[in-house]
Short mmCIF file of C-alpha atoms and ligand atoms in Angstrom, two decimals:
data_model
loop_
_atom_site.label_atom_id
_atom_site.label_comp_id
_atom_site.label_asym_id
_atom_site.label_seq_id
_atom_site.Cartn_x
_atom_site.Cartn_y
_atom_site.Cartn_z
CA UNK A 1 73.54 97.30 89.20
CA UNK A 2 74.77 93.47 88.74
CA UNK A 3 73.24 90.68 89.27
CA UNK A 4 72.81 87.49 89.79
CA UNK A 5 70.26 84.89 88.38
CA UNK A 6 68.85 82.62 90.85
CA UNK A 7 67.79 79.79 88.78
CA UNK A 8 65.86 77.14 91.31
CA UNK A 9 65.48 73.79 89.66
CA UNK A 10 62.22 71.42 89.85
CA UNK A 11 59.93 69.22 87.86
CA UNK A 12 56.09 69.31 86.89
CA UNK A 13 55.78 65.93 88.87
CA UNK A 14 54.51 67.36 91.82
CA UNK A 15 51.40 69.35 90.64
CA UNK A 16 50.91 73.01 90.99
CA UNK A 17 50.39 73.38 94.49
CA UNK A 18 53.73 72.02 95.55
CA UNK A 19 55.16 74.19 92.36
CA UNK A 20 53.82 77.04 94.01
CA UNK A 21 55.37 76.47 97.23
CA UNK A 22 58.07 75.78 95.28
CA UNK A 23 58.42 79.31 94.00
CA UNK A 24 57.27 81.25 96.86
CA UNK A 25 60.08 79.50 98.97
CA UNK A 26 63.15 80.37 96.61
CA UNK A 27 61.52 83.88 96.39
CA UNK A 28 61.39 84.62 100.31
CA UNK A 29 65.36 83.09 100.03
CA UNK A 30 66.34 85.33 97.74
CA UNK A 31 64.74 88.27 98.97
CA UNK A 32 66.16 87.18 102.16
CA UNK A 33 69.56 86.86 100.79
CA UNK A 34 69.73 90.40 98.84
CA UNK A 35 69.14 91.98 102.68
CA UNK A 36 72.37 89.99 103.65
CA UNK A 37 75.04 90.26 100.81
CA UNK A 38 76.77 92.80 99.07
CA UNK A 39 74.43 96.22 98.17
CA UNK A 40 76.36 96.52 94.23
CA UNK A 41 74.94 93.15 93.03
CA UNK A 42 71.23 91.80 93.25
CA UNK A 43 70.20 88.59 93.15
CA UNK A 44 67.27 88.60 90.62
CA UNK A 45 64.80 85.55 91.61
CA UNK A 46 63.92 83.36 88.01
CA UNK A 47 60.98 81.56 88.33
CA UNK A 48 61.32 77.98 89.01
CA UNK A 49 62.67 76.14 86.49
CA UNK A 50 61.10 72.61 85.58
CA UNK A 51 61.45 71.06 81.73
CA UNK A 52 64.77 71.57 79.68
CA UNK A 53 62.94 74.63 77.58
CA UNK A 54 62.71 76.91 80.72
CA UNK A 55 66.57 75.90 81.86
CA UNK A 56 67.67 76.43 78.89
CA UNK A 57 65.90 80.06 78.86
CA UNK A 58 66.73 81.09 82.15
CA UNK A 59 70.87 80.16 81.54
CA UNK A 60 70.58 81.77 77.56
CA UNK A 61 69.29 84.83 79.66
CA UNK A 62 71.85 84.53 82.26
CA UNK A 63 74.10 84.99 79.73
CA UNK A 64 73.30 87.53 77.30
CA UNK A 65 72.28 90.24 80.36
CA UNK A 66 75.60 92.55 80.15
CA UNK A 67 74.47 93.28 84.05
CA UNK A 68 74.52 89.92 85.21
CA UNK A 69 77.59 88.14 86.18
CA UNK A 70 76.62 84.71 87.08
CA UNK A 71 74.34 82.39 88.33
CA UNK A 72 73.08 80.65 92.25
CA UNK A 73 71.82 77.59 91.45
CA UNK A 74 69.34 75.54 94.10
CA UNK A 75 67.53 72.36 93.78
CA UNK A 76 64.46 72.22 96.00
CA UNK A 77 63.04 69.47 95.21
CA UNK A 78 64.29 66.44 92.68
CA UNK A 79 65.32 67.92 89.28
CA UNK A 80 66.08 65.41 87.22
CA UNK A 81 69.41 66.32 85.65
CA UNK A 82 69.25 65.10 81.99
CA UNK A 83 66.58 68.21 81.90
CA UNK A 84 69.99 70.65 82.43
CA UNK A 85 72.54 69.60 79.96
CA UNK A 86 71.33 71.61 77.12
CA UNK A 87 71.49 74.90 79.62
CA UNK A 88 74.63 74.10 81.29
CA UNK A 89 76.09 73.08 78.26
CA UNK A 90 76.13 77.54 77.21
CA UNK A 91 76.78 78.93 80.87
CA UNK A 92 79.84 80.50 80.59
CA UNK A 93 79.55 82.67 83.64
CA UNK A 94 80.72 81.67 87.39
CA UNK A 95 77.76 79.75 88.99
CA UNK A 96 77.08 79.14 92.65
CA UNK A 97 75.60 75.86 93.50
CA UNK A 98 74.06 76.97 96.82
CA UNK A 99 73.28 73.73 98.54
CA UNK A 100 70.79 74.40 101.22
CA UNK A 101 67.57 74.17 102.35
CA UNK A 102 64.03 76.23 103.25
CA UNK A 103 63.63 75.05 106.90
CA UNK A 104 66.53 75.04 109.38
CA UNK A 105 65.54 72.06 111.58
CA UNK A 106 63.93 68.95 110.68
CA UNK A 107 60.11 68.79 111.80
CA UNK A 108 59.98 65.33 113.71
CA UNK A 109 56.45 65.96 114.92
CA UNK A 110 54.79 66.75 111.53
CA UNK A 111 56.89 65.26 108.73
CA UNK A 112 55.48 63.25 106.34
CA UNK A 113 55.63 62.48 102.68
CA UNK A 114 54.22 66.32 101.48
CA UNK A 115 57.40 67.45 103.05
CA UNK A 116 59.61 64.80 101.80
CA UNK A 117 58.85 65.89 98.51
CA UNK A 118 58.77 69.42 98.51
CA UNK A 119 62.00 69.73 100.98
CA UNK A 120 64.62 67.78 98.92
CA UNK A 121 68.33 69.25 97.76
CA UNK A 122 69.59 66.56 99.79
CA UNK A 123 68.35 64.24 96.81
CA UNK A 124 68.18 66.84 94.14
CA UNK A 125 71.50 68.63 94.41
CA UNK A 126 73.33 65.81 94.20
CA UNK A 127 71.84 65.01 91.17
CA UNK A 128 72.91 68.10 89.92
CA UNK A 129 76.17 68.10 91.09
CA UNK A 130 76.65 64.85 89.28
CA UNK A 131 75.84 66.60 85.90
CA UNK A 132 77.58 69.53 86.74
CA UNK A 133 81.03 67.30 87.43
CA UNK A 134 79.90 64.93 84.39
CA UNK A 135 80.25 68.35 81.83
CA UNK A 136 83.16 69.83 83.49
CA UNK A 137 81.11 72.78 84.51
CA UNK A 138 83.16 75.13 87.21
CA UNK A 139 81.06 76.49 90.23
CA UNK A 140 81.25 77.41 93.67
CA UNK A 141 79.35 75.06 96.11
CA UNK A 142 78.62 76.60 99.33
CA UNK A 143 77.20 73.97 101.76
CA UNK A 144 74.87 74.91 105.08
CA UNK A 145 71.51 76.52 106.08
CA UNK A 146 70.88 80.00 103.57
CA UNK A 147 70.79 82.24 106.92
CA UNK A 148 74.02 81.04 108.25
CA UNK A 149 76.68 83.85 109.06
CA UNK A 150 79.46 81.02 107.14
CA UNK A 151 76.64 80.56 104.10
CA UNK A 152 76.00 84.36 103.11
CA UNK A 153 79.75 85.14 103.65
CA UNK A 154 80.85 82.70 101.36
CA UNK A 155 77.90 84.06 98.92
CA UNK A 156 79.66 87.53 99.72
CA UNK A 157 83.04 85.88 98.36
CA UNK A 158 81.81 84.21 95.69
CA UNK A 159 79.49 88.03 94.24
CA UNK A 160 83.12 89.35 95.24
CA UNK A 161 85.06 87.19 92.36
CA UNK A 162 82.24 87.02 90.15
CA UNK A 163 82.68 90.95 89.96
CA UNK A 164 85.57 90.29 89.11
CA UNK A 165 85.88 87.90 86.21
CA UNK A 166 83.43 90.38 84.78
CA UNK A 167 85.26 93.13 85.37
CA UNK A 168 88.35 91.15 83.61
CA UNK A 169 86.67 90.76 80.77
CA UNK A 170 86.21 93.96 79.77
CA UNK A 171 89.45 95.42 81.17
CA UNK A 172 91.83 97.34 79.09
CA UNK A 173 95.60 97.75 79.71
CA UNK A 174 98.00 100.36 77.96
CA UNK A 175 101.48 99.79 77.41
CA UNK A 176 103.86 102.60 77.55
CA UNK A 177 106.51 101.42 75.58
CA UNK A 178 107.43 97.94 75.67
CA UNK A 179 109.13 95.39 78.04
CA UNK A 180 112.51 96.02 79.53
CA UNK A 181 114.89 95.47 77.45
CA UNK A 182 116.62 91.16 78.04
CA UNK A 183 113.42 90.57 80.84
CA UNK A 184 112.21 87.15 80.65
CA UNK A 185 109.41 86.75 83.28
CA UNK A 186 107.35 90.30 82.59
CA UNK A 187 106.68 89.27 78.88
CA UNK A 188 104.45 87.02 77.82
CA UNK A 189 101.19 85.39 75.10
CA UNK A 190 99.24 89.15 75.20
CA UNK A 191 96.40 87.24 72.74
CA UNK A 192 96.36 84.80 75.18
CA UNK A 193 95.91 86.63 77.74
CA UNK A 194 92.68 88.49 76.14
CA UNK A 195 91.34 84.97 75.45
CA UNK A 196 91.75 83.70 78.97
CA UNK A 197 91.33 86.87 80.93
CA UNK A 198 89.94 89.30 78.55
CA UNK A 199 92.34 91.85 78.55
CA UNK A 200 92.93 93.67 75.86
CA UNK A 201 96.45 94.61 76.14
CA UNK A 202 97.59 97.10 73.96
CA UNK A 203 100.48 99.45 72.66
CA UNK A 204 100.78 103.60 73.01
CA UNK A 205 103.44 105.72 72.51
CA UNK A 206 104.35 107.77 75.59
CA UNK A 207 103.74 110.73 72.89
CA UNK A 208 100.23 110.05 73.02
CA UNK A 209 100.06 111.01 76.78
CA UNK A 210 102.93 114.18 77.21
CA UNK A 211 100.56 115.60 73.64
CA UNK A 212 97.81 115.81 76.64
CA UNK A 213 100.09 116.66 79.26
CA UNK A 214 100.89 119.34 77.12
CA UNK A 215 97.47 120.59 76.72
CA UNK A 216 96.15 120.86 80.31
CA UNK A 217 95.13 124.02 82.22
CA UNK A 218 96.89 124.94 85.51
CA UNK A 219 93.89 124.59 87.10
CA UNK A 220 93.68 120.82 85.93
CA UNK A 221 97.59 120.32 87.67
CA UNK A 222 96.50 122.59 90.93
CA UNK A 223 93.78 120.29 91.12
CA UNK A 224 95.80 117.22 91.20
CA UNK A 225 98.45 118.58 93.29
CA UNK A 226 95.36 119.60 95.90
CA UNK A 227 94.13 115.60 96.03
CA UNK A 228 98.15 115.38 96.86
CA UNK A 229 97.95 117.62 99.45
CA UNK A 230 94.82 115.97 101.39
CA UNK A 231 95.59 112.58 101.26
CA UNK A 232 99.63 112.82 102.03
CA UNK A 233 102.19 115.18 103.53
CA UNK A 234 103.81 117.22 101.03
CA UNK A 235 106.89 119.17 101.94
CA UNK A 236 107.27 122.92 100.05
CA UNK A 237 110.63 122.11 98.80
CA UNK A 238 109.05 119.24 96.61
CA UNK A 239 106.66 120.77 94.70
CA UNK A 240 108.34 121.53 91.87
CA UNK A 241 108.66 117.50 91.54
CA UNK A 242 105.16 116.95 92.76
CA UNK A 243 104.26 119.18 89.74
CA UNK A 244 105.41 117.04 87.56
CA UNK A 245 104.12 114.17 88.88
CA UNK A 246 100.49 116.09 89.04
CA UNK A 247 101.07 116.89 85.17
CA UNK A 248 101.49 113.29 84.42
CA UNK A 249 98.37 112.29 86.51
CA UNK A 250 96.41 114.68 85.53
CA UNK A 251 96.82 113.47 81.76
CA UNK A 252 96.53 109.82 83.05
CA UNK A 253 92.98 110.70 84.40
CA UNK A 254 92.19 112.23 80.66
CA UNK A 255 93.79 109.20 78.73
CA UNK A 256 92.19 106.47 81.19
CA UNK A 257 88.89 107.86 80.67
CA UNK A 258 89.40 108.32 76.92
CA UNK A 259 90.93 104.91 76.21
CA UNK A 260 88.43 103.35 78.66
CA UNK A 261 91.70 101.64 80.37
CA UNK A 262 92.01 100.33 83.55
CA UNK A 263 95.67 99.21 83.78
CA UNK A 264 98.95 101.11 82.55
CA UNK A 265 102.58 99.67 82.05
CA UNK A 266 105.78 102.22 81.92
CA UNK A 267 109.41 101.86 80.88
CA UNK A 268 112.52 104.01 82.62
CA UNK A 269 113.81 102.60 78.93
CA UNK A 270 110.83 105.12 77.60
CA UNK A 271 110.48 108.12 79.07
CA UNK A 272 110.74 110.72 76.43
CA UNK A 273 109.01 114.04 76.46
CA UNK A 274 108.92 113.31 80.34
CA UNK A 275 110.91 114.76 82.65
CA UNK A 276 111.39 112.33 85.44
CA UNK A 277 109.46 108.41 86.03
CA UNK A 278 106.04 108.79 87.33
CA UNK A 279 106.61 107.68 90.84
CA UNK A 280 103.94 109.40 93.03
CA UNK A 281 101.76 109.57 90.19
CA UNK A 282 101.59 105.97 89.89
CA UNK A 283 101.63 104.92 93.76
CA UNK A 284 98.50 107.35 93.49
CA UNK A 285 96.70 105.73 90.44
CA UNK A 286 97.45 102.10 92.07
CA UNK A 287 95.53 103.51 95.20
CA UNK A 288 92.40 104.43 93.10
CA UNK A 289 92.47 100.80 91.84
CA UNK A 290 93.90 101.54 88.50
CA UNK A 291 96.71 98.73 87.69
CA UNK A 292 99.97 99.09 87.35
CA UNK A 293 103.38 97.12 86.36
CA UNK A 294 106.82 98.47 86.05
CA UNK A 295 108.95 97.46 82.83
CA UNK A 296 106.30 96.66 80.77
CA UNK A 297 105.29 94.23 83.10
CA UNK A 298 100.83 94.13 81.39
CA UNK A 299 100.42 90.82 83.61
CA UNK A 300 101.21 92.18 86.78
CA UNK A 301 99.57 95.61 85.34
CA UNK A 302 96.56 93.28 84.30
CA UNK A 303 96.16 90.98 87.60
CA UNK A 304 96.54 94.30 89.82
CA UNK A 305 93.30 95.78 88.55
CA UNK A 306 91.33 92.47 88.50
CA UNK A 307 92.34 91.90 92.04
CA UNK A 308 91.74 95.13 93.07
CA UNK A 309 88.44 95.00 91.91
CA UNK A 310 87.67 91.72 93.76
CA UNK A 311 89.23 93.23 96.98
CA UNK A 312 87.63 97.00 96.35
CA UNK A 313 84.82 96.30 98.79
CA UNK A 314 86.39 94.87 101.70
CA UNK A 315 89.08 96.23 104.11
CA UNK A 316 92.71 96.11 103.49
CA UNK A 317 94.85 96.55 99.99
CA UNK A 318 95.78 95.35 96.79
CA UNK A 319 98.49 96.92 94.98
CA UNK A 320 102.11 95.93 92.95
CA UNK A 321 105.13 94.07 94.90
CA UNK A 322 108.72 93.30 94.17
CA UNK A 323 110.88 90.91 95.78
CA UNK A 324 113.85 93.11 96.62
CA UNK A 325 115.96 91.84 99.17
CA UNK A 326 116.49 89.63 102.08
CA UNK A 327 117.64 89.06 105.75
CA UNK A 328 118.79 85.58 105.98
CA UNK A 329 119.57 85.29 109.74
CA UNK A 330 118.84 81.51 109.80
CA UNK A 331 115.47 80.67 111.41
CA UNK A 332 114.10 83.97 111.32
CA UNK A 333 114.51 84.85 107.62
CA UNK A 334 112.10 87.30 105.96
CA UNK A 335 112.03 89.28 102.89
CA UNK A 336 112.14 92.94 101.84
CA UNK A 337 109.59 94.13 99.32
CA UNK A 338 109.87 97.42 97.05
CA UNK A 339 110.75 99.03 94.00
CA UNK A 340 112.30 101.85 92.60
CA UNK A 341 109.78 104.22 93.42
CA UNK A 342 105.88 102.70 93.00
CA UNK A 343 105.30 100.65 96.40
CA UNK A 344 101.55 100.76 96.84
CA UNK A 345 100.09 103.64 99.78
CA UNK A 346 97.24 101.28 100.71
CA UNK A 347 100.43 99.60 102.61
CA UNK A 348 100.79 102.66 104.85
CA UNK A 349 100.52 102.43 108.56
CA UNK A 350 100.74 106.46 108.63
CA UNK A 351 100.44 109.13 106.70
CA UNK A 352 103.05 109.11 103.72
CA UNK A 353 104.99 111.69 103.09
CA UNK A 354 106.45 112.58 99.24
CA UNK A 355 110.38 112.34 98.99
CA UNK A 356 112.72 113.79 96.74
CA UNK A 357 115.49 111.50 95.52
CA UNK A 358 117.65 111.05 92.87
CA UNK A 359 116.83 107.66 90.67
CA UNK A 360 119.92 105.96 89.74
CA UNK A 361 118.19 104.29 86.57
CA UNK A 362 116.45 105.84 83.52
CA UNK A 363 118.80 109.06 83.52
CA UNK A 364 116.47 111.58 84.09
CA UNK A 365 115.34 114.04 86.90
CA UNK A 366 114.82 113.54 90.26
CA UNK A 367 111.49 111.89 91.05
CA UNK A 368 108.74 112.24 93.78
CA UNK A 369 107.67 109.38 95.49
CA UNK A 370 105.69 108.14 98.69
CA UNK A 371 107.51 107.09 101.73
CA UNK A 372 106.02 105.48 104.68
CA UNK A 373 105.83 103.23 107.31
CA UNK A 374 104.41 99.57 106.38
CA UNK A 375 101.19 97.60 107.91
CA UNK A 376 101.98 94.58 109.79
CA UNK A 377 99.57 91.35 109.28
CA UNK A 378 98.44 88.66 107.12
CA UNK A 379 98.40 88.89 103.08
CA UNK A 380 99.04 87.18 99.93
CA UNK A 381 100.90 87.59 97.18
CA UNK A 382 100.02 86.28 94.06
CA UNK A 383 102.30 86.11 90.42
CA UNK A 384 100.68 85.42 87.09
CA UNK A 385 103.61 84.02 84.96
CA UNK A 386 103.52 82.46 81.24
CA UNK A 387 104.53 79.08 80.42
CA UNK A 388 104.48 79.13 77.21
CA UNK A 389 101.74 76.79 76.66
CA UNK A 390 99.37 77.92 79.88
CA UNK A 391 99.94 80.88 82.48
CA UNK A 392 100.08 79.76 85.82
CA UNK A 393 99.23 81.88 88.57
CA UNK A 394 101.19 80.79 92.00
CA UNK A 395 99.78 82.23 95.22
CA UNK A 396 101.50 82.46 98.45
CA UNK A 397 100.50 83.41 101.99
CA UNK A 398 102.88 85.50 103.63
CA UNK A 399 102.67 87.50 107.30
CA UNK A 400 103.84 91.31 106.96
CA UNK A 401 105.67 91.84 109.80
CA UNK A 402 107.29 95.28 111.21
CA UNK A 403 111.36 95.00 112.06
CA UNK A 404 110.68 98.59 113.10
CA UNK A 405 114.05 99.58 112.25
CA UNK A 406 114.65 103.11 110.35
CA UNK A 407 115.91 102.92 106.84
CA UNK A 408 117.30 106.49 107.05
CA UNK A 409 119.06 106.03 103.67
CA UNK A 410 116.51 104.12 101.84
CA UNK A 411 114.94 106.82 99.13
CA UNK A 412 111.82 104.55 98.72
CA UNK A 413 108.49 102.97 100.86
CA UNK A 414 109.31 99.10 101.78
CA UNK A 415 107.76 96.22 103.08
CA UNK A 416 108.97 92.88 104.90
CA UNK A 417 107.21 90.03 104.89
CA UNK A 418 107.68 86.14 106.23
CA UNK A 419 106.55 83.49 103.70
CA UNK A 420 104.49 80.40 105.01
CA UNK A 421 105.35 77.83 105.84
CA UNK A 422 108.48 78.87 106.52
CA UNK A 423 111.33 80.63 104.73
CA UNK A 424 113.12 77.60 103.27
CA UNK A 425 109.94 75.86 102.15
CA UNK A 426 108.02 78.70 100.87
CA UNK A 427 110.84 80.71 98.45
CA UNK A 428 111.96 77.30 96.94
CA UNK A 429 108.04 76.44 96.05
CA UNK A 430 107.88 80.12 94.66
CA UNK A 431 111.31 79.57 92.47
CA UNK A 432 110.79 76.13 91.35
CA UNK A 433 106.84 77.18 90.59
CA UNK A 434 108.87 79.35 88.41
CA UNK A 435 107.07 82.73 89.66
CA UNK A 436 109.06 86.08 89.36
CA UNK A 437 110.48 89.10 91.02
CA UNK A 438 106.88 90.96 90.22
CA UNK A 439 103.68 90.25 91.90
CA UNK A 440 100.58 91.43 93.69
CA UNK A 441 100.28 91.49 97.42
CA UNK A 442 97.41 92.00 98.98
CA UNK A 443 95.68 91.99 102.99
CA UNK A 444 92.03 91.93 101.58
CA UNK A 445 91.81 88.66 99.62
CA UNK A 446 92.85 84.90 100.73
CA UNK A 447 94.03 81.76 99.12
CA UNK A 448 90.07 80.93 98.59
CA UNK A 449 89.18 83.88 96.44
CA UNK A 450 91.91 83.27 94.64
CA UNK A 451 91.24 79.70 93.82
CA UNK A 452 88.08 80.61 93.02
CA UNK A 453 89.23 83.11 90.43
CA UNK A 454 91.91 80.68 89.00
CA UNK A 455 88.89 78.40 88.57
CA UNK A 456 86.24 80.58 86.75
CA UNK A 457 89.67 81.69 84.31
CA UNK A 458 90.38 77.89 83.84
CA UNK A 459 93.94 79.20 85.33
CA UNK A 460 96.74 76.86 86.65
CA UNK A 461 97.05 77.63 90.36
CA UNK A 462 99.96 76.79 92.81
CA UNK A 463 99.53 77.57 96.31
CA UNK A 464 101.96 78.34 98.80
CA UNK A 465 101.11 77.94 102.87
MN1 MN B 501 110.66 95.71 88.83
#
């Protein structure tokens, strides 16, 4: 289970008695809380906090828990700030600052100076927030009464992200083979990237996975070809693609597990020992949350499984995109996302059904893929490119829309999507911001979780709407 420390600050100038209060208050919050929010992370209630010692011993805590993934801060009464520097000076994972209060409605009848001094964040979290600005420390603030729908929702977004930056910084990603060969925008600072995001982006021959492929049972493949078979429609005259396709994820499952990898790149400019490029295989793994980026592309690989993650809990999905091509009737211009064969199933607004195709590119067999009709509705797409000196992610909110027009030629699954705020405005932000042809769309996050992520990676974010 995760958690979350919920580190209420105070001071020893109000005597035990108010102390007391004090910590029975936070307590019924955050028991109160943990009914409302998300069931995979608890909030674990610290007892109040009130000299720079017990800060300090809460956040060191905070930190060195592998379970816990951040922190809600609250000031109940005055906690005067000087006291937190020491502690806020190691916190390293996301905080909260939840700015609220115990009682809903001011007491008119009975308030007097007791209350005053026991019922202050108004006072005390802005003396926090001061310190918190003064040291440059990143947070959340959510702002309202702790019962509010608006409050715990935004706590809900906020356990969301915090999942995962954790999740990022132990994430993994395997490179099968290298970049495409000449691509600019799919390469990029791999060390980097571990120090900023944590992944650990690494090299593996494609040998290392067709030696497993090599060594499974039929069983293993029927298996695979069986989660095929419930999930989409799969046509008899296929199967001797889906087979291969079933081989590959089969192995994928073994070398995932083994590696303790999240994310996978490919190359069509690597595929040897293989018969064909994975194309159901890997719309299937990018449905089970596992990342994925064509050509080498570990960023897009990287940011997939991260956002999945964030998203995994909430309807709608997360999964690779690729500007492909447009319809510029002026005024009504939108955009056609795909690939060459790995367009995300969580897009489907039926059942898919696998294809059959020849792949002009990569010279091999013909490949299985998903085909299907696309989800209409709001989503962003987000890019994470490098600079050179920084990586900049650029995020975008786009409406998926449905021409519904057949594409009975088209071998492969396809979206279409408007950009905000409108066509003109939106692409020439996304090409000056310098992002690429590669990218993750998705209909379960918005522009907030995603600034909220940029923030807690110290990540340059430019937003399109
Ligand atoms: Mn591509």
């Amino acid at each position: 289970m995760k958690k979350l420390y919920f580190l209420t600050g105070t001071q020893p100038l109000y005597g035990p008695e108010t102390l007391q209060e004090v910590a029975d208050q936070s307590l019924e919050m955050v028991q109160y809380l943990n009914s409302k929010t998300c069931d995979e992370v608890e909030i674990v209630h610290v007892k109040p906090v009130a000299d720079p010692d017990s800060i300090y011993k809460a956040i060191r805590q905070a930190e060195d828990d592998e379970d816990c993934i951040g922190t809600i801060t609250w000031m109940h009464t005055f906690s005067p700030a000087k006291m937190w520097i020491k502690g806020l000076k190691i916190l390293r994972k996301p905080m909260l600052h939840l700015h609220t209060q115990f009682h809903e409605s001011l007491p008119f009848d009975t308030i007097d100076m007791d209350y005053m001094n026991l019922n202050q964040s108004a006072h005390g979290d802005r003396e926090f927030g001061f310190i918190c600005t003064r040291l440059g420390v990143k947070r959340e603030t959510v702002v309202g009464y702790y019962k509010s729908e608006r409050v715990i929702n935004k706590i809900n977004k906020f356990m969301d992200v915090a999942r995962g930056v954790a999740f990022s910084n132990n994430l993994s990603v395997a490179m099968f083979g290298n970049n495409m060969r000449e691509v600019a925008v799919t390469g990029g600072d791999r060390l980097e990237s571990q120090i900023q995001f944590g992944w650990r982006v690494n090299y593996y021959a494609i040998g290392d996975l067709t030696t497993i492929m090599e060594e499974l049972t039929e069983e293993e493949i029927k298996n695979k070809i069986s989660e095929y078979q419930e999930k989409y429609i799969v046509p008899e005259d296929t199967m001797p693609q889906v087979y291969e396709d079933a081989r590959f994820e089969a192995a994928m499952d073994k070398f995932l597990e083994q590696e303790d990898v999240g994310a996978f790149t490919d190359t069509f400019q690597d595929l040897y020992g293989l018969k064909q490029l994975p194309g159901l295989a890997a719309q299937n793994l990018m449905d089970k949350g596992v990342g994925f980026g064509p050509e080498g592309d570990f960023k897009s690989a990287a940011l997939g499984a991260v956002l999945y993650e964030i998203a995994r809990l909430r309807d709608g999905g997360t999964g690779f995109m690729e500007d492909y091509t447009y319809d510029l009737n002026e005024g009504k211009e939108f955009v056609m996302g795909s690939h060459m064969l790995e367009v995300p199933p969580a897009f489907a607004s039926d059942k898919p059904v696998v294809e059959v195709h020849p792949l002009g590119i990569g010279g091999k067999a013909d490949p299985a893929r998903l085909k299907f009709k696309p989800v209409e509705g709001d989503a962003l797409q987000i890019c994470l490119i490098d600079l050179g000196d920084r990586f900049r992610l650029i995020a975008a909110e786009v409406e998926l829309i449905n021409p519904h027009k057949e594409t009975p030629k088209l071998p492969v699954a396809s979206l279409y999507w408007k950009i905000k705020p409108d066509f003109e405005t939106g692409v020439k932000a996304w090409l000056e911001a310098g992002a690429g042809h590669h990218s993750v769309l998705t209909t379960a996050l918005d522009l907030d979780d995603i600034r909220s992520f940029a923030k807690f990676t110290n990540t340059e974010l430019i937003e399109i709407y």
